[in-house]
């Protein structure tokens, strides 16, 4: 092989997904959103679904996801993405429809929409980014905030007697008849990223095969909200988040 052939983009080990725009990302250093965006773009490309994919993004850190992945997007009101996705998929069954939601959006204001869409078995994918905090609005306690974890609204740590228990929404969704896949993944290292990509591919294939609702939960970091460096945040996630939100499939109906 000639040197000129080696440096061709198609011969490189890794290239930027074609669906990723050149817009600079607004996410904080170390944020998991950028990696998850990249994986979604790669999966959509590899499935050849660039012209048939519709993403639903509501309020949260990823509200500007349409700036980064070159597919059709619809903005939903806070928490209402699964309801919008339901309508879009039912009216356009040949489209590949997914939501992209944070824990405050999905597991707080959007709990009803999430649970009922999944219970109906809508043929959509729900991408759920769980960083255990309200990252966009100032680091407040979220439904998924761990017991004892400090936030701006529980500065001494989450107190179960006062604030209730952390909500394992993924476990609840796995119990519903309408879900065919509920899985927890992460993107803190290369091995985790490879597993996460396979999970996303499986979820998107399920939606196109009419198997029901697939949920891919990403246990993630929020360096800014946690007030940690990206490296420290990854370590804290592994030590504290993973024991409470263990990775792997919670439900996988073949």
mmCIF file of C-alpha atoms in Angstrom:
data_model
loop_
_atom_site.group_PDB
_atom_site.id
_atom_site.type_symbol
_atom_site.label_atom_id
_atom_site.label_comp_id
_atom_site.label_asym_id
_atom_site.label_seq_id
_atom_site.Cartn_x
_atom_site.Cartn_y
_atom_site.Cartn_z
ATOM 1 C CA UNK A 1 0.000 0.000 0.000
ATOM 2 C CA UNK A 2 1.312 3.443 -0.979
ATOM 3 C CA UNK A 3 1.705 6.192 1.629
ATOM 4 C CA UNK A 4 -1.017 8.227 -0.107
ATOM 5 C CA UNK A 5 -3.408 5.304 0.349
ATOM 6 C CA UNK A 6 -2.590 4.967 4.038
ATOM 7 C CA UNK A 7 -3.539 8.554 4.828
ATOM 8 C CA UNK A 8 -6.907 8.361 3.080
ATOM 9 C CA UNK A 9 -9.741 8.835 5.618
ATOM 10 C CA UNK A 10 -11.294 5.469 4.795
ATOM 11 C CA UNK A 11 -8.031 3.739 5.756
ATOM 12 C CA UNK A 12 -7.622 5.393 9.128
ATOM 13 C CA UNK A 13 -8.364 3.433 12.299
ATOM 14 C CA UNK A 14 -10.831 6.063 13.473
ATOM 15 C CA UNK A 15 -12.608 8.910 11.694
ATOM 16 C CA UNK A 16 -15.213 11.375 12.830
ATOM 17 C CA UNK A 17 -18.765 10.203 12.065
ATOM 18 C CA UNK A 18 -20.084 11.889 8.933
ATOM 19 C CA UNK A 19 -23.287 12.812 10.735
ATOM 20 C CA UNK A 20 -21.414 14.859 13.337
ATOM 21 C CA UNK A 21 -21.451 18.547 12.431
ATOM 22 C CA UNK A 22 -18.425 20.822 12.808
ATOM 23 C CA UNK A 23 -20.123 23.022 15.404
ATOM 24 C CA UNK A 24 -18.088 23.395 18.621
ATOM 25 C CA UNK A 25 -19.836 21.549 21.453
ATOM 26 C CA UNK A 26 -21.102 23.549 24.410
ATOM 27 C CA UNK A 27 -20.701 20.708 26.895
ATOM 28 C CA UNK A 28 -18.322 21.019 29.842
ATOM 29 C CA UNK A 29 -14.895 19.291 29.663
ATOM 30 C CA UNK A 30 -15.255 15.618 30.512
ATOM 31 C CA UNK A 31 -19.006 15.541 29.857
ATOM 32 C CA UNK A 32 -20.395 12.202 28.685
ATOM 33 C CA UNK A 33 -22.849 13.737 26.207
ATOM 34 C CA UNK A 34 -20.283 14.216 23.455
ATOM 35 C CA UNK A 35 -19.260 10.563 23.437
ATOM 36 C CA UNK A 36 -22.881 9.399 23.460
ATOM 37 C CA UNK A 37 -23.664 11.744 20.565
ATOM 38 C CA UNK A 38 -20.782 10.213 18.629
ATOM 39 C CA UNK A 39 -22.048 6.675 19.248
ATOM 40 C CA UNK A 40 -25.555 7.543 18.101
ATOM 41 C CA UNK A 41 -24.167 9.106 14.920
ATOM 42 C CA UNK A 42 -22.019 6.044 14.232
ATOM 43 C CA UNK A 43 -24.891 3.600 14.733
ATOM 44 C CA UNK A 44 -27.284 5.585 12.546
ATOM 45 C CA UNK A 45 -24.649 5.759 9.786
ATOM 46 C CA UNK A 46 -23.794 2.068 9.979
ATOM 47 C CA UNK A 47 -27.474 1.153 9.756
ATOM 48 C CA UNK A 48 -27.886 3.393 6.716
ATOM 49 C CA UNK A 49 -30.715 5.256 8.437
ATOM 50 C CA UNK A 50 -29.427 8.811 8.029
ATOM 51 C CA UNK A 51 -32.528 9.945 6.126
ATOM 52 C CA UNK A 52 -34.986 8.006 8.271
ATOM 53 C CA UNK A 53 -33.960 8.879 11.820
ATOM 54 C CA UNK A 54 -35.804 11.417 13.971
ATOM 55 C CA UNK A 55 -34.495 12.477 17.366
ATOM 56 C CA UNK A 56 -36.636 14.054 20.084
ATOM 57 C CA UNK A 57 -34.747 16.299 22.484
ATOM 58 C CA UNK A 58 -36.482 18.083 25.378
ATOM 59 C CA UNK A 59 -35.148 20.485 28.019
ATOM 60 C CA UNK A 60 -31.756 19.749 29.590
ATOM 61 C CA UNK A 61 -28.054 19.833 28.810
ATOM 62 C CA UNK A 62 -28.679 18.123 25.470
ATOM 63 C CA UNK A 63 -31.380 20.561 24.348
ATOM 64 C CA UNK A 64 -29.024 21.651 21.540
ATOM 65 C CA UNK A 65 -28.333 18.110 20.298
ATOM 66 C CA UNK A 66 -29.632 19.164 16.889
ATOM 67 C CA UNK A 67 -26.502 21.323 16.517
ATOM 68 C CA UNK A 68 -24.247 18.273 16.533
ATOM 69 C CA UNK A 69 -25.956 15.289 14.849
ATOM 70 C CA UNK A 70 -27.179 15.924 11.303
ATOM 71 C CA UNK A 71 -30.546 14.176 11.398
ATOM 72 C CA UNK A 72 -34.107 15.448 11.761
ATOM 73 C CA UNK A 73 -34.880 16.712 15.267
ATOM 74 C CA UNK A 74 -37.973 17.820 17.154
ATOM 75 C CA UNK A 75 -37.793 19.878 20.345
ATOM 76 C CA UNK A 76 -40.226 18.717 23.036
ATOM 77 C CA UNK A 77 -41.513 20.459 26.146
ATOM 78 C CA UNK A 78 -39.778 19.467 29.384
ATOM 79 C CA UNK A 79 -40.331 15.756 30.010
ATOM 80 C CA UNK A 80 -42.658 15.209 27.062
ATOM 81 C CA UNK A 81 -40.238 13.585 24.612
ATOM 82 C CA UNK A 82 -41.745 10.060 24.830
ATOM 83 C CA UNK A 83 -45.207 11.460 24.060
ATOM 84 C CA UNK A 84 -43.881 13.308 20.998
ATOM 85 C CA UNK A 85 -41.908 10.232 19.934
ATOM 86 C CA UNK A 86 -45.080 8.139 20.219
ATOM 87 C CA UNK A 87 -46.918 10.386 17.791
ATOM 88 C CA UNK A 88 -44.000 10.604 15.357
ATOM 89 C CA UNK A 89 -43.471 6.830 15.243
ATOM 90 C CA UNK A 90 -47.149 5.995 14.911
ATOM 91 C CA UNK A 91 -47.586 8.467 12.057
ATOM 92 C CA UNK A 92 -44.292 7.422 10.428
ATOM 93 C CA UNK A 93 -43.725 3.734 11.260
ATOM 94 C CA UNK A 94 -40.868 3.471 8.758
ATOM 95 C CA UNK A 95 -38.846 6.083 10.662
ATOM 96 C CA UNK A 96 -36.328 5.285 13.397
ATOM 97 C CA UNK A 97 -37.392 7.441 16.345
ATOM 98 C CA UNK A 98 -35.540 8.020 19.601
ATOM 99 C CA UNK A 99 -35.608 10.375 22.565
ATOM 100 C CA UNK A 100 -32.520 11.816 24.237
ATOM 101 C CA UNK A 101 -33.215 12.665 27.876
ATOM 102 C CA UNK A 102 -31.503 13.452 31.158
ATOM 103 C CA UNK A 103 -32.526 12.146 34.563
ATOM 104 C CA UNK A 104 -34.413 15.281 35.605
ATOM 105 C CA UNK A 105 -36.326 15.325 32.342
ATOM 106 C CA UNK A 106 -37.054 11.599 32.172
ATOM 107 C CA UNK A 107 -37.377 10.616 35.838
ATOM 108 C CA UNK A 108 -38.929 13.774 37.336
ATOM 109 C CA UNK A 109 -41.196 15.993 35.242
ATOM 110 C CA UNK A 110 -41.435 13.324 32.524
ATOM 111 C CA UNK A 111 -42.025 10.248 34.689
ATOM 112 C CA UNK A 112 -45.618 9.764 33.496
ATOM 113 C CA UNK A 113 -44.786 10.100 29.795
ATOM 114 C CA UNK A 114 -41.824 7.756 30.141
ATOM 115 C CA UNK A 115 -43.659 5.032 32.011
ATOM 116 C CA UNK A 116 -46.811 5.081 29.908
ATOM 117 C CA UNK A 117 -44.999 5.135 26.558
ATOM 118 C CA UNK A 118 -42.909 2.169 27.691
ATOM 119 C CA UNK A 119 -45.955 0.385 29.089
ATOM 120 C CA UNK A 120 -47.709 0.748 25.742
ATOM 121 C CA UNK A 121 -44.666 -0.766 24.079
ATOM 122 C CA UNK A 122 -44.147 2.078 21.642
ATOM 123 C CA UNK A 123 -41.539 1.136 19.040
ATOM 124 C CA UNK A 124 -39.123 3.868 20.049
ATOM 125 C CA UNK A 125 -35.703 4.088 21.684
ATOM 126 C CA UNK A 126 -35.254 6.070 24.879
ATOM 127 C CA UNK A 127 -31.671 7.223 25.458
ATOM 128 C CA UNK A 128 -31.408 8.127 29.138
ATOM 129 C CA UNK A 129 -28.373 10.010 30.482
ATOM 130 C CA UNK A 130 -28.197 9.561 34.262
ATOM 131 C CA UNK A 131 -25.639 11.791 35.969
ATOM 132 C CA UNK A 132 -27.568 11.972 39.259
ATOM 133 C CA UNK A 133 -27.889 15.760 39.199
ATOM 134 C CA UNK A 134 -29.544 18.677 37.383
ATOM 135 C CA UNK A 135 -26.525 19.617 35.320
ATOM 136 C CA UNK A 136 -27.950 22.503 33.283
ATOM 137 C CA UNK A 137 -29.761 24.514 35.932
ATOM 138 C CA UNK A 138 -27.220 24.714 38.739
ATOM 139 C CA UNK A 139 -26.511 21.285 40.169
ATOM 140 C CA UNK A 140 -29.720 20.669 42.116
ATOM 141 C CA UNK A 141 -30.761 17.288 43.502
ATOM 142 C CA UNK A 142 -32.353 14.989 40.939
ATOM 143 C CA UNK A 143 -34.557 11.923 41.473
ATOM 144 C CA UNK A 144 -31.453 9.820 40.796
ATOM 145 C CA UNK A 145 -29.148 11.649 43.248
ATOM 146 C CA UNK A 146 -27.495 9.108 45.544
ATOM 147 C CA UNK A 147 -28.131 8.970 49.275
ATOM 148 C CA UNK A 148 -25.602 11.244 50.988
ATOM 149 C CA UNK A 149 -24.605 12.902 47.706
ATOM 150 C CA UNK A 150 -24.241 16.685 48.004
ATOM 151 C CA UNK A 151 -25.956 19.061 45.589
ATOM 152 C CA UNK A 152 -26.884 22.743 45.654
ATOM 153 C CA UNK A 153 -30.313 21.895 47.113
ATOM 154 C CA UNK A 154 -29.081 19.261 49.571
ATOM 155 C CA UNK A 155 -25.666 20.701 50.554
ATOM 156 C CA UNK A 156 -25.295 18.251 53.439
ATOM 157 C CA UNK A 157 -26.132 15.240 51.285
ATOM 158 C CA UNK A 158 -29.369 13.605 50.215
ATOM 159 C CA UNK A 159 -31.318 12.620 53.311
ATOM 160 C CA UNK A 160 -33.734 9.753 52.706
ATOM 161 C CA UNK A 161 -35.967 10.822 55.577
ATOM 162 C CA UNK A 162 -36.366 14.241 53.966
ATOM 163 C CA UNK A 163 -35.841 13.656 50.247
ATOM 164 C CA UNK A 164 -36.810 10.037 49.730
ATOM 165 C CA UNK A 165 -34.766 7.337 48.034
ATOM 166 C CA UNK A 166 -32.904 7.615 44.714
ATOM 167 C CA UNK A 167 -35.175 6.490 41.905
ATOM 168 C CA UNK A 168 -34.031 3.466 39.923
ATOM 169 C CA UNK A 169 -36.255 4.297 36.975
ATOM 170 C CA UNK A 170 -34.518 1.719 34.775
ATOM 171 C CA UNK A 171 -35.557 -1.079 37.129
ATOM 172 C CA UNK A 172 -39.153 0.151 37.028
ATOM 173 C CA UNK A 173 -39.175 0.266 33.227
ATOM 174 C CA UNK A 174 -37.766 -3.261 33.039
ATOM 175 C CA UNK A 175 -40.862 -4.537 34.861
ATOM 176 C CA UNK A 176 -43.252 -3.238 32.212
ATOM 177 C CA UNK A 177 -44.729 -5.553 29.585
ATOM 178 C CA UNK A 178 -44.030 -3.084 26.780
ATOM 179 C CA UNK A 179 -40.247 -2.904 27.139
ATOM 180 C CA UNK A 180 -38.103 -5.342 25.176
ATOM 181 C CA UNK A 181 -34.681 -3.977 26.177
ATOM 182 C CA UNK A 182 -33.598 -2.039 29.243
ATOM 183 C CA UNK A 183 -29.852 -1.775 29.663
ATOM 184 C CA UNK A 184 -27.369 0.313 31.659
ATOM 185 C CA UNK A 185 -24.143 1.354 30.015
ATOM 186 C CA UNK A 186 -21.355 3.912 30.470
ATOM 187 C CA UNK A 187 -18.727 5.649 28.339
ATOM 188 C CA UNK A 188 -15.853 6.276 30.754
ATOM 189 C CA UNK A 189 -13.329 4.094 28.893
ATOM 190 C CA UNK A 190 -12.826 2.349 25.563
ATOM 191 C CA UNK A 191 -14.213 -1.017 26.669
ATOM 192 C CA UNK A 192 -17.366 0.607 28.037
ATOM 193 C CA UNK A 193 -17.816 2.620 24.847
ATOM 194 C CA UNK A 194 -17.715 -0.531 22.719
ATOM 195 C CA UNK A 195 -20.377 -2.182 24.875
ATOM 196 C CA UNK A 196 -22.513 0.942 24.807
ATOM 197 C CA UNK A 197 -22.415 1.087 21.017
ATOM 198 C CA UNK A 198 -23.611 -2.519 20.759
ATOM 199 C CA UNK A 199 -26.466 -1.723 23.140
ATOM 200 C CA UNK A 200 -27.538 1.269 21.042
ATOM 201 C CA UNK A 201 -27.430 -0.797 17.863
ATOM 202 C CA UNK A 202 -29.590 -3.472 19.477
ATOM 203 C CA UNK A 203 -32.081 -0.858 20.681
ATOM 204 C CA UNK A 204 -32.416 0.777 17.264
ATOM 205 C CA UNK A 205 -32.836 -2.596 15.577
ATOM 206 C CA UNK A 206 -35.567 -3.485 18.077
ATOM 207 C CA UNK A 207 -37.472 -0.327 17.241
ATOM 208 C CA UNK A 208 -37.395 -1.054 13.520
ATOM 209 C CA UNK A 209 -38.414 -4.680 14.099
ATOM 210 C CA UNK A 210 -41.484 -3.670 16.112
ATOM 211 C CA UNK A 211 -40.396 -5.356 19.338
ATOM 212 C CA UNK A 212 -41.488 -2.580 21.689
ATOM 213 C CA UNK A 213 -39.716 0.080 23.721
ATOM 214 C CA UNK A 214 -35.950 -0.047 24.230
ATOM 215 C CA UNK A 215 -34.254 1.974 26.955
ATOM 216 C CA UNK A 216 -30.498 2.587 26.987
ATOM 217 C CA UNK A 217 -29.468 4.219 30.261
ATOM 218 C CA UNK A 218 -26.023 5.798 30.444
ATOM 219 C CA UNK A 219 -24.620 6.130 33.959
ATOM 220 C CA UNK A 220 -22.661 9.324 33.465
ATOM 221 C CA UNK A 221 -20.614 12.050 35.092
ATOM 222 C CA UNK A 222 -21.218 15.765 35.566
ATOM 223 C CA UNK A 223 -17.861 17.292 36.360
ATOM 224 C CA UNK A 224 -19.272 20.793 36.789
ATOM 225 C CA UNK A 225 -22.248 19.775 38.910
ATOM 226 C CA UNK A 226 -20.180 17.388 40.994
ATOM 227 C CA UNK A 227 -17.412 20.023 41.273
ATOM 228 C CA UNK A 228 -14.714 17.557 40.249
ATOM 229 C CA UNK A 229 -12.125 17.227 37.527
ATOM 230 C CA UNK A 230 -13.141 14.874 34.689
ATOM 231 C CA UNK A 231 -10.676 12.249 35.949
ATOM 232 C CA UNK A 232 -11.960 12.488 39.522
ATOM 233 C CA UNK A 233 -15.553 12.385 38.327
ATOM 234 C CA UNK A 234 -14.956 9.125 36.468
ATOM 235 C CA UNK A 235 -13.382 7.612 39.561
ATOM 236 C CA UNK A 236 -16.264 8.790 41.747
ATOM 237 C CA UNK A 237 -18.777 7.345 39.296
ATOM 238 C CA UNK A 238 -17.077 3.954 39.324
ATOM 239 C CA UNK A 239 -16.833 3.917 43.133
ATOM 240 C CA UNK A 240 -20.296 5.265 43.976
ATOM 241 C CA UNK A 241 -22.659 5.256 40.990
ATOM 242 C CA UNK A 242 -21.927 1.789 39.617
ATOM 243 C CA UNK A 243 -22.673 -0.068 42.886
ATOM 244 C CA UNK A 244 -26.111 1.574 43.063
ATOM 245 C CA UNK A 245 -26.759 1.590 39.306
ATOM 246 C CA UNK A 246 -24.987 -1.606 38.181
ATOM 247 C CA UNK A 247 -24.181 -1.851 34.490
ATOM 248 C CA UNK A 248 -25.590 -4.494 32.189
ATOM 249 C CA UNK A 249 -28.938 -5.632 30.827
ATOM 250 C CA UNK A 250 -31.921 -5.312 33.139
ATOM 251 C CA UNK A 251 -34.154 -6.835 30.463
ATOM 252 C CA UNK A 252 -33.412 -8.258 27.047
ATOM 253 C CA UNK A 253 -36.202 -10.006 25.147
ATOM 254 C CA UNK A 254 -34.815 -11.757 22.092
#
